[in-house]
């Protein structure tokens, strides 16, 4: 089974400079265009049988744009939501630093943000949803997961069986694509954070204005 892990396009939170997480901002016009270009690339390169998406607006819209291109089954999966950042959701970074500063030495991985998750919680959620997908959808050749940067990074660490306190992170740009595969009891990484579909997008957006 091949898994395409795809981050949503640019959201309004990216322009506002706020903590996003569980704050439910929609895509910007640029974000929708990014999703369209990603969808064209996926449609021309792969044949997914299923799209699983986070129900948050920015991911759900990205997944809907992709589904318009390929027309396969689309299912909302709550476990694919971004890190639950609790009281930080929607706050500017400046305000958050004043109201909810990090503890000295950082927050231990077992301690959740107020009203949110801990690092252990999101890793367990990633392990949970990855196991669910590999078992329940194993008859599919290609499955797309549309999610968020933090959850995708945890999914990759889960896939690679990294320890919970690993130092490895996997940044994902707008509509960045990671391709991984399970085959003959092997776990294969084909590529990470592919964004070639966005080459020239800024110029094309300027021309359309």
mmCIF file of C-alpha atoms in Angstrom:
data_model
loop_
_atom_site.group_PDB
_atom_site.id
_atom_site.type_symbol
_atom_site.label_atom_id
_atom_site.label_comp_id
_atom_site.label_asym_id
_atom_site.label_seq_id
_atom_site.Cartn_x
_atom_site.Cartn_y
_atom_site.Cartn_z
ATOM 1 C CA UNK A 1 0.000 0.000 0.000
ATOM 2 C CA UNK A 2 1.231 3.460 -0.914
ATOM 3 C CA UNK A 3 0.308 6.343 1.389
ATOM 4 C CA UNK A 4 0.405 9.921 0.142
ATOM 5 C CA UNK A 5 0.604 12.262 3.142
ATOM 6 C CA UNK A 6 -0.460 15.745 2.041
ATOM 7 C CA UNK A 7 -0.581 18.954 4.049
ATOM 8 C CA UNK A 8 -3.349 21.463 3.363
ATOM 9 C CA UNK A 9 -2.778 24.677 1.407
ATOM 10 C CA UNK A 10 -2.103 28.123 2.840
ATOM 11 C CA UNK A 11 -4.700 29.130 5.434
ATOM 12 C CA UNK A 12 -5.749 32.531 6.724
ATOM 13 C CA UNK A 13 -3.871 31.823 9.957
ATOM 14 C CA UNK A 14 -0.619 31.806 7.983
ATOM 15 C CA UNK A 15 -1.239 35.435 7.048
ATOM 16 C CA UNK A 16 -2.336 36.494 10.528
ATOM 17 C CA UNK A 17 0.701 35.084 12.311
ATOM 18 C CA UNK A 18 -1.304 33.215 14.924
ATOM 19 C CA UNK A 19 -1.068 29.781 16.483
ATOM 20 C CA UNK A 20 -3.340 27.604 14.371
ATOM 21 C CA UNK A 21 -3.552 24.029 15.628
ATOM 22 C CA UNK A 22 -7.224 23.412 16.335
ATOM 23 C CA UNK A 23 -8.226 26.969 15.353
ATOM 24 C CA UNK A 24 -10.404 26.356 12.299
ATOM 25 C CA UNK A 25 -9.280 28.822 9.632
ATOM 26 C CA UNK A 26 -10.209 28.369 5.944
ATOM 27 C CA UNK A 27 -7.852 28.349 2.977
ATOM 28 C CA UNK A 28 -6.796 31.593 1.346
ATOM 29 C CA UNK A 29 -7.234 32.121 -2.406
ATOM 30 C CA UNK A 30 -3.566 31.147 -2.775
ATOM 31 C CA UNK A 31 -4.193 28.040 -0.666
ATOM 32 C CA UNK A 32 -7.007 26.960 -2.968
ATOM 33 C CA UNK A 33 -4.809 27.474 -6.011
ATOM 34 C CA UNK A 34 -2.039 25.441 -4.366
ATOM 35 C CA UNK A 35 -4.557 22.650 -3.761
ATOM 36 C CA UNK A 36 -5.672 22.755 -7.403
ATOM 37 C CA UNK A 37 -2.089 22.364 -8.633
ATOM 38 C CA UNK A 38 -1.445 19.553 -6.164
ATOM 39 C CA UNK A 39 -4.653 17.839 -7.293
ATOM 40 C CA UNK A 40 -3.610 18.014 -10.937
ATOM 41 C CA UNK A 41 -0.236 16.468 -10.088
ATOM 42 C CA UNK A 42 -1.804 13.637 -8.069
ATOM 43 C CA UNK A 43 -4.426 12.940 -10.753
ATOM 44 C CA UNK A 44 -1.751 12.725 -13.451
ATOM 45 C CA UNK A 45 0.686 10.624 -11.397
ATOM 46 C CA UNK A 46 -1.297 8.294 -9.135
ATOM 47 C CA UNK A 47 -4.683 6.588 -8.970
ATOM 48 C CA UNK A 48 -5.847 6.843 -5.346
ATOM 49 C CA UNK A 49 -8.832 4.723 -4.346
ATOM 50 C CA UNK A 50 -9.478 6.644 -1.115
ATOM 51 C CA UNK A 51 -8.917 10.060 0.446
ATOM 52 C CA UNK A 52 -8.948 10.352 4.237
ATOM 53 C CA UNK A 53 -9.034 13.907 5.542
ATOM 54 C CA UNK A 54 -8.917 15.865 8.745
ATOM 55 C CA UNK A 55 -12.310 17.566 9.223
ATOM 56 C CA UNK A 56 -10.720 20.985 9.899
ATOM 57 C CA UNK A 57 -11.702 23.483 7.188
ATOM 58 C CA UNK A 58 -8.265 23.977 5.642
ATOM 59 C CA UNK A 59 -7.675 20.243 5.205
ATOM 60 C CA UNK A 60 -11.267 19.387 4.264
ATOM 61 C CA UNK A 61 -11.266 21.972 1.449
ATOM 62 C CA UNK A 62 -7.885 20.769 0.192
ATOM 63 C CA UNK A 63 -9.225 17.215 0.125
ATOM 64 C CA UNK A 64 -12.423 18.310 -1.638
ATOM 65 C CA UNK A 65 -10.410 20.026 -4.385
ATOM 66 C CA UNK A 66 -8.346 16.866 -4.831
ATOM 67 C CA UNK A 67 -11.469 14.721 -4.920
ATOM 68 C CA UNK A 68 -12.955 16.870 -7.681
ATOM 69 C CA UNK A 69 -9.989 15.839 -9.828
ATOM 70 C CA UNK A 70 -9.851 12.120 -9.074
ATOM 71 C CA UNK A 71 -13.405 11.286 -7.976
ATOM 72 C CA UNK A 72 -12.676 8.550 -5.439
ATOM 73 C CA UNK A 73 -14.192 7.936 -2.003
ATOM 74 C CA UNK A 74 -13.644 10.781 0.485
ATOM 75 C CA UNK A 75 -13.877 10.091 4.231
ATOM 76 C CA UNK A 76 -13.394 12.421 7.193
ATOM 77 C CA UNK A 77 -11.065 10.957 9.819
ATOM 78 C CA UNK A 78 -11.005 12.934 13.107
ATOM 79 C CA UNK A 79 -7.719 11.310 14.145
ATOM 80 C CA UNK A 80 -6.015 13.281 11.347
ATOM 81 C CA UNK A 81 -6.686 16.641 13.046
ATOM 82 C CA UNK A 82 -3.733 18.864 13.900
ATOM 83 C CA UNK A 83 -2.128 18.950 17.350
ATOM 84 C CA UNK A 84 -4.635 20.133 19.920
ATOM 85 C CA UNK A 85 -2.929 23.288 21.146
ATOM 86 C CA UNK A 86 -5.695 24.153 23.600
ATOM 87 C CA UNK A 87 -5.565 27.722 24.897
ATOM 88 C CA UNK A 88 -3.037 28.718 22.225
ATOM 89 C CA UNK A 89 -5.425 28.143 19.291
ATOM 90 C CA UNK A 90 -6.017 31.386 17.415
ATOM 91 C CA UNK A 91 -3.769 33.511 19.647
ATOM 92 C CA UNK A 92 -1.068 35.706 18.179
ATOM 93 C CA UNK A 93 2.396 34.429 18.936
ATOM 94 C CA UNK A 94 3.173 37.564 20.921
ATOM 95 C CA UNK A 95 0.056 37.255 23.095
ATOM 96 C CA UNK A 96 0.626 33.531 23.620
ATOM 97 C CA UNK A 97 4.212 34.124 24.760
ATOM 98 C CA UNK A 98 2.957 36.537 27.422
ATOM 99 C CA UNK A 99 -0.127 34.631 28.620
ATOM 100 C CA UNK A 100 1.159 31.067 28.341
ATOM 101 C CA UNK A 101 4.971 31.074 28.336
ATOM 102 C CA UNK A 102 6.764 27.764 28.018
ATOM 103 C CA UNK A 103 7.985 26.338 31.326
ATOM 104 C CA UNK A 104 11.694 26.768 31.997
ATOM 105 C CA UNK A 105 13.492 24.032 30.103
ATOM 106 C CA UNK A 106 10.440 23.317 27.947
ATOM 107 C CA UNK A 107 7.262 21.320 28.519
ATOM 108 C CA UNK A 108 7.796 17.637 29.398
ATOM 109 C CA UNK A 109 6.412 15.332 26.710
ATOM 110 C CA UNK A 110 3.752 13.919 29.043
ATOM 111 C CA UNK A 111 2.383 17.329 30.084
ATOM 112 C CA UNK A 112 -0.407 18.700 27.862
ATOM 113 C CA UNK A 113 -0.912 22.318 26.944
ATOM 114 C CA UNK A 114 -3.823 23.704 28.960
ATOM 115 C CA UNK A 115 -7.052 22.333 27.418
ATOM 116 C CA UNK A 116 -5.014 20.531 24.784
ATOM 117 C CA UNK A 117 -2.698 17.582 24.100
ATOM 118 C CA UNK A 118 0.775 16.555 25.161
ATOM 119 C CA UNK A 119 3.487 15.398 22.770
ATOM 120 C CA UNK A 120 2.762 11.870 23.955
ATOM 121 C CA UNK A 121 -0.921 12.311 23.128
ATOM 122 C CA UNK A 122 -0.353 13.336 19.506
ATOM 123 C CA UNK A 123 2.207 10.560 18.955
ATOM 124 C CA UNK A 124 -0.241 7.992 20.319
ATOM 125 C CA UNK A 125 -2.934 9.408 18.011
ATOM 126 C CA UNK A 126 -0.578 9.100 15.037
ATOM 127 C CA UNK A 127 0.218 5.492 15.977
ATOM 128 C CA UNK A 128 -3.510 4.809 16.323
ATOM 129 C CA UNK A 129 -4.565 6.203 12.949
ATOM 130 C CA UNK A 130 -1.594 4.681 11.088
ATOM 131 C CA UNK A 131 -2.392 1.234 12.482
ATOM 132 C CA UNK A 132 -6.076 1.723 11.644
ATOM 133 C CA UNK A 133 -5.294 2.654 8.042
ATOM 134 C CA UNK A 134 -2.800 -0.162 7.445
ATOM 135 C CA UNK A 135 -5.299 -2.717 8.766
ATOM 136 C CA UNK A 136 -8.700 -1.434 7.628
ATOM 137 C CA UNK A 137 -7.673 -0.210 4.153
ATOM 138 C CA UNK A 138 -5.018 -2.772 3.269
ATOM 139 C CA UNK A 139 -6.906 -3.795 0.123
ATOM 140 C CA UNK A 140 -6.256 -0.330 -1.372
ATOM 141 C CA UNK A 141 -3.186 0.286 -3.516
ATOM 142 C CA UNK A 142 -2.998 4.058 -2.958
ATOM 143 C CA UNK A 143 -4.529 6.028 -0.075
ATOM 144 C CA UNK A 144 -4.257 9.799 0.381
ATOM 145 C CA UNK A 145 -4.168 11.358 3.845
ATOM 146 C CA UNK A 146 -4.845 15.109 3.921
ATOM 147 C CA UNK A 147 -3.721 16.467 7.251
ATOM 148 C CA UNK A 148 -1.487 19.005 9.011
ATOM 149 C CA UNK A 149 2.221 19.548 9.558
ATOM 150 C CA UNK A 150 2.416 18.420 13.173
ATOM 151 C CA UNK A 151 0.347 15.283 12.716
ATOM 152 C CA UNK A 152 2.170 14.372 9.485
ATOM 153 C CA UNK A 153 5.534 14.648 11.257
ATOM 154 C CA UNK A 154 4.251 12.285 13.943
ATOM 155 C CA UNK A 155 2.870 9.891 11.313
ATOM 156 C CA UNK A 156 6.284 9.702 9.677
ATOM 157 C CA UNK A 157 8.009 9.024 12.989
ATOM 158 C CA UNK A 158 5.412 6.332 13.692
ATOM 159 C CA UNK A 159 5.923 4.790 10.253
ATOM 160 C CA UNK A 160 9.695 4.771 10.777
ATOM 161 C CA UNK A 161 9.271 3.395 14.315
ATOM 162 C CA UNK A 162 11.240 6.242 15.843
ATOM 163 C CA UNK A 163 11.238 6.630 19.646
ATOM 164 C CA UNK A 164 8.709 9.042 21.102
ATOM 165 C CA UNK A 165 11.379 11.518 22.202
ATOM 166 C CA UNK A 166 13.151 11.440 18.826
ATOM 167 C CA UNK A 167 14.870 14.584 17.596
ATOM 168 C CA UNK A 168 13.641 13.991 14.027
ATOM 169 C CA UNK A 169 10.968 16.255 12.561
ATOM 170 C CA UNK A 170 9.714 16.449 8.981
ATOM 171 C CA UNK A 171 8.680 19.940 7.888
ATOM 172 C CA UNK A 172 5.906 20.095 5.302
ATOM 173 C CA UNK A 173 5.201 23.141 3.146
ATOM 174 C CA UNK A 174 1.816 24.135 1.732
ATOM 175 C CA UNK A 175 0.384 21.096 -0.108
ATOM 176 C CA UNK A 176 3.699 19.317 0.408
ATOM 177 C CA UNK A 177 3.496 15.594 -0.435
ATOM 178 C CA UNK A 178 5.256 12.670 1.273
ATOM 179 C CA UNK A 179 5.117 9.221 -0.345
ATOM 180 C CA UNK A 180 5.620 6.134 1.811
ATOM 181 C CA UNK A 181 4.823 2.475 1.177
ATOM 182 C CA UNK A 182 4.421 -0.843 2.947
ATOM 183 C CA UNK A 183 5.450 -3.787 0.774
ATOM 184 C CA UNK A 184 6.573 -7.334 1.611
ATOM 185 C CA UNK A 185 6.883 -6.408 5.287
ATOM 186 C CA UNK A 186 9.161 -3.498 4.393
ATOM 187 C CA UNK A 187 8.523 0.193 5.074
ATOM 188 C CA UNK A 188 9.702 2.346 2.183
ATOM 189 C CA UNK A 189 10.148 6.135 2.003
ATOM 190 C CA UNK A 190 10.039 7.283 -1.618
ATOM 191 C CA UNK A 191 10.190 11.035 -1.050
ATOM 192 C CA UNK A 192 9.408 13.778 1.477
ATOM 193 C CA UNK A 193 7.763 17.209 1.094
ATOM 194 C CA UNK A 194 7.527 17.258 -2.704
ATOM 195 C CA UNK A 195 6.324 20.710 -3.839
ATOM 196 C CA UNK A 196 7.363 20.867 -7.495
ATOM 197 C CA UNK A 197 3.716 21.347 -8.456
ATOM 198 C CA UNK A 198 3.910 24.869 -6.966
ATOM 199 C CA UNK A 199 6.734 26.098 -9.206
ATOM 200 C CA UNK A 200 5.652 29.373 -10.811
ATOM 201 C CA UNK A 201 2.466 29.703 -8.744
ATOM 202 C CA UNK A 202 3.227 33.231 -7.527
ATOM 203 C CA UNK A 203 3.650 34.486 -11.074
ATOM 204 C CA UNK A 204 0.438 32.778 -12.183
ATOM 205 C CA UNK A 205 -1.470 34.325 -9.264
ATOM 206 C CA UNK A 206 -0.199 37.786 -10.209
ATOM 207 C CA UNK A 207 -1.366 37.293 -13.796
ATOM 208 C CA UNK A 208 -4.836 36.259 -12.649
ATOM 209 C CA UNK A 209 -5.373 39.445 -10.625
#
